[in-house]
Short mmCIF file of C-alpha atoms in Angstrom, two decimals:
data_model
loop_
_atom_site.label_atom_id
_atom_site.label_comp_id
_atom_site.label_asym_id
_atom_site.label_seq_id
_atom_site.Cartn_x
_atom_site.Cartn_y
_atom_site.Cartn_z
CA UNK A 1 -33.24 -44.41 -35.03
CA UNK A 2 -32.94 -40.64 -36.02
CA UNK A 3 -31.34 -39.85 -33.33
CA UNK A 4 -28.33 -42.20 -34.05
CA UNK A 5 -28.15 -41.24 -37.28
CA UNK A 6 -28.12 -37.65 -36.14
CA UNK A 7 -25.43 -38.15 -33.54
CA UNK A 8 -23.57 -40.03 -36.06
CA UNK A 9 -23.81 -37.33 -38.65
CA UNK A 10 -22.63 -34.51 -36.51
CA UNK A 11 -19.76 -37.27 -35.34
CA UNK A 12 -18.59 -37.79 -38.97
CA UNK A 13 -18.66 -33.61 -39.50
CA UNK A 14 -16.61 -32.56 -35.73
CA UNK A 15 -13.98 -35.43 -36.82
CA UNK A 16 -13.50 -34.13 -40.50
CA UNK A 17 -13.17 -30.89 -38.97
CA UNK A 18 -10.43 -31.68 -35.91
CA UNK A 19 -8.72 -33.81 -38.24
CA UNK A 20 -8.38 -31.16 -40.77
CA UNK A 21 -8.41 -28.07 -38.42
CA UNK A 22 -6.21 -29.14 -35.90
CA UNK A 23 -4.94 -32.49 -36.19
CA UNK A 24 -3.67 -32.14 -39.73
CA UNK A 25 -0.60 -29.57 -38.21
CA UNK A 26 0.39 -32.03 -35.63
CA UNK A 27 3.35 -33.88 -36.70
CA UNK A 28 6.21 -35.19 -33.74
CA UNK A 29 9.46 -34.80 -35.62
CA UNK A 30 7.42 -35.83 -38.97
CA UNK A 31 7.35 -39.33 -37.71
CA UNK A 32 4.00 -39.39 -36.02
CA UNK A 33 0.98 -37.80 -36.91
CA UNK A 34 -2.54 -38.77 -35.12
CA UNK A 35 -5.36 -39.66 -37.41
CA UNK A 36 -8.05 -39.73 -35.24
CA UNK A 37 -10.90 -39.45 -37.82
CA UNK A 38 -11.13 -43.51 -38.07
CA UNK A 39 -12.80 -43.11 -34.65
CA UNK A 40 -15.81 -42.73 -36.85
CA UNK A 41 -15.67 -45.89 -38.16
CA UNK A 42 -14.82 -47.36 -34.78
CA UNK A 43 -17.91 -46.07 -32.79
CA UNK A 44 -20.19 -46.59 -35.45
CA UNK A 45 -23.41 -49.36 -34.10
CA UNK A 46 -23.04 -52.56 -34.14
CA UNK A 47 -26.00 -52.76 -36.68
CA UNK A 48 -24.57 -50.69 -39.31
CA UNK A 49 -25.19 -53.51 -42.65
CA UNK A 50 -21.64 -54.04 -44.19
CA UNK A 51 -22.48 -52.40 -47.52
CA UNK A 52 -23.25 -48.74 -45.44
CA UNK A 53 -20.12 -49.15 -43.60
CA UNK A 54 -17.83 -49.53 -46.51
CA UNK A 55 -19.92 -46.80 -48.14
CA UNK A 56 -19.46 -44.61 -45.12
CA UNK A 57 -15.59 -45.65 -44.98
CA UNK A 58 -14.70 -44.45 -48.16
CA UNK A 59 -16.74 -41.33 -48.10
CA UNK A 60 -15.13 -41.01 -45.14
CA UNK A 61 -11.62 -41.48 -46.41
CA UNK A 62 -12.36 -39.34 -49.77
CA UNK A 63 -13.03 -36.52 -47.93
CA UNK A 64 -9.66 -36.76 -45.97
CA UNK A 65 -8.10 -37.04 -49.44
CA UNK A 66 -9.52 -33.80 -50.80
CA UNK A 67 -7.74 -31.86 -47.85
CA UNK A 68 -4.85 -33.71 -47.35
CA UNK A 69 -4.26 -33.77 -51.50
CA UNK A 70 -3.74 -37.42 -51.03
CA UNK A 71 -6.15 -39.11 -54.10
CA UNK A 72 -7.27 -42.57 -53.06
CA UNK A 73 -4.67 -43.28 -50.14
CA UNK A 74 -6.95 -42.26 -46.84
CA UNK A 75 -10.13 -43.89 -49.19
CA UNK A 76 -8.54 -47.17 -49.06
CA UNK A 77 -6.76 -47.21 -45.72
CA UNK A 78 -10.62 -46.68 -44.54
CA UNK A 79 -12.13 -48.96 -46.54
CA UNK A 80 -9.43 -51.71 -45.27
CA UNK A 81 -10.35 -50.27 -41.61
CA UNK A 82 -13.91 -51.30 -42.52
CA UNK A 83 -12.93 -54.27 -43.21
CA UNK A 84 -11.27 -55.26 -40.29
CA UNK A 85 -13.86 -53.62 -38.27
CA UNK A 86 -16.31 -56.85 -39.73
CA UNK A 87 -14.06 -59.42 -39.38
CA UNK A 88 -12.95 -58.61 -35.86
CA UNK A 89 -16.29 -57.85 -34.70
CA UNK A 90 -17.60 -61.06 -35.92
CA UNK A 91 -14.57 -62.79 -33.58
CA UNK A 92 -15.08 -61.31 -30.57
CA UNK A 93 -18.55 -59.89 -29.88
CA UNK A 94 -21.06 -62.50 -30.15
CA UNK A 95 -24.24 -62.37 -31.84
CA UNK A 96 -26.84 -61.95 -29.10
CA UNK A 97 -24.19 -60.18 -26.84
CA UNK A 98 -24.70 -56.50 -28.26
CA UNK A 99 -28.62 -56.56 -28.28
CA UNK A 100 -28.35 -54.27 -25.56
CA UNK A 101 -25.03 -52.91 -26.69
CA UNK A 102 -25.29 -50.27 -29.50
CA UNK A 103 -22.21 -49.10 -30.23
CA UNK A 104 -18.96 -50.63 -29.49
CA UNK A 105 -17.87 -47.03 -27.28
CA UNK A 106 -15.21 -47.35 -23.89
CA UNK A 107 -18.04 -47.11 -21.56
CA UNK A 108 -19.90 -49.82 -22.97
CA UNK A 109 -17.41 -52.40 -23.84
CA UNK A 110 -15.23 -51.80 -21.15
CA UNK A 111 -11.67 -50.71 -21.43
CA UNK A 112 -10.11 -54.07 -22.40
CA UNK A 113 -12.13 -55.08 -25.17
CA UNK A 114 -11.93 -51.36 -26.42
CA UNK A 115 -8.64 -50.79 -26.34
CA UNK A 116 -7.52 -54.00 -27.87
CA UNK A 117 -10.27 -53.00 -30.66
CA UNK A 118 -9.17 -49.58 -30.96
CA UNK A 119 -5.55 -50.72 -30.91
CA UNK A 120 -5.83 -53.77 -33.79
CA UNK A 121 -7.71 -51.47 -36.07
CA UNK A 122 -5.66 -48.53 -35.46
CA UNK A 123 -2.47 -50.71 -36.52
CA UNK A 124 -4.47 -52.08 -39.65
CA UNK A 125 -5.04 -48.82 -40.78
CA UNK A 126 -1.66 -47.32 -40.51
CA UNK A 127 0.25 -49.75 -41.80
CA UNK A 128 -1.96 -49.95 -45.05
CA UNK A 129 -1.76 -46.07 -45.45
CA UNK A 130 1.73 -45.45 -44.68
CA UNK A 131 2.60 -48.10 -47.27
CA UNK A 132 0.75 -46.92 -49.67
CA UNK A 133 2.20 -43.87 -49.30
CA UNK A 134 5.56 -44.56 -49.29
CA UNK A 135 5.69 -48.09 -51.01
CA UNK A 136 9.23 -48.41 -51.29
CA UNK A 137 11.40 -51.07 -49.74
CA UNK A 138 14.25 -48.66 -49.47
CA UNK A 139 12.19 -46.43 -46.69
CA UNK A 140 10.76 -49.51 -44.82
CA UNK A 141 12.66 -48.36 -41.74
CA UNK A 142 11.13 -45.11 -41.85
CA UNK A 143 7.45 -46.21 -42.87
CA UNK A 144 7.89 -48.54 -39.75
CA UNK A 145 9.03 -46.16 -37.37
CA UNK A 146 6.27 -43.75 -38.75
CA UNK A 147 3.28 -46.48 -38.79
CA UNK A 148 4.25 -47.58 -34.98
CA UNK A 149 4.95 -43.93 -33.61
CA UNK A 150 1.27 -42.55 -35.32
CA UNK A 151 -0.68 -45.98 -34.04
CA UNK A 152 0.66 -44.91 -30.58
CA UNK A 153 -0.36 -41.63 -30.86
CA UNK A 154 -3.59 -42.06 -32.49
CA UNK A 155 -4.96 -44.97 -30.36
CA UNK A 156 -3.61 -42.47 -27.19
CA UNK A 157 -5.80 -39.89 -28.86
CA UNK A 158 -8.88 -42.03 -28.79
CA UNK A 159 -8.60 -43.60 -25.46
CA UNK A 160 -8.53 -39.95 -24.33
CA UNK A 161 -12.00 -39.02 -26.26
CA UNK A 162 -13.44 -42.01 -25.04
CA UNK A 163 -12.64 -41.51 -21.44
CA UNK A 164 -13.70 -37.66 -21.94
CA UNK A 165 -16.78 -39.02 -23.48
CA UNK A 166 -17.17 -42.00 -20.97
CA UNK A 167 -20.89 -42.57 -19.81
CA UNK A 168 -20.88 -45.14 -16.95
CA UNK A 169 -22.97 -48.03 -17.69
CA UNK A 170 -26.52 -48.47 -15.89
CA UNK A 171 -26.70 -52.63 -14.75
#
């Protein structure tokens, strides 16, 4: 159980990092910008209780706020991620499936169910954030263009860390 929490822990700190260190200066023509740091929320176990994911979600999305100077907007967007994350886990993955399933990762859910997972969350979160950055019905077009351009982008991003990351699984 420690060890999770440890892997999880140093998970949470290299994503805050890339995301701020890195990812934060990669923009494609200001209409697409990767926000890979939800891939937090994605990988964490199965078992996480609801109330320690949301918890985890917002602190999460806070401390994206404090760098990006965005109060509240990455907070929500995660908490609404963690949301999502319960409701479409609940739908597809059933109850005594994942007893020997810890984490919902690439190389343990295989690439279909992962990347539709990745993909519907991914699309969840970016269109909540972009709106409520924007929230004008005069930009839609842009806020569209940006929220479909970044979901591409980001869900490319994790689909490459989980295939850099991907442990075959022992049957």
């Amino acid at each position: 159980m420690s060890r999770i929490i440890l892997m999880n822990l140093v998970r949470f700190i290299m994503l805050i990092f890339l995301q701020v260190f890195l990812l934060k200066n990669v923009a494609l023509y200001d209409l697409s910008t990767p926000y890979l740091y939800i891939l937090f929320i994605l990988l964490l176990p199965f078992e996480t209780p609801n109330i320690v994911l949301f918890i985890l979600a917002f602190l999460l999305g806070l401390t994206i706020d404090m760098f990006y100077d965005t109060p509240g907007l990455h907070a929500a967007a995660s908490t609404v991620l963690a949301l999502v994350r319960v409701m479409f886990i609940s739908i597809t993955v059933q109850k005594d499936g994942f007893d020997n399933e810890p984490e919902p990762t690439l190389s343990i859910m295989g690439f279909r169910w992962f990347f539709t997972y990745a993909l519907v969350l991914t699309l969840f979160h970016h269109f909540f954030l972009f709106n409520l950055e924007v929230f004008r019905i005069t930009e839609i077009q842009y806020t569209l263009s940006r929220f479909l351009l970044s979901s591409i982008f980001t869900v490319f991003l994790i689909l490459v860390s989980g295939l850099l990351f991907f442990r075959r699984k022992e049957r």
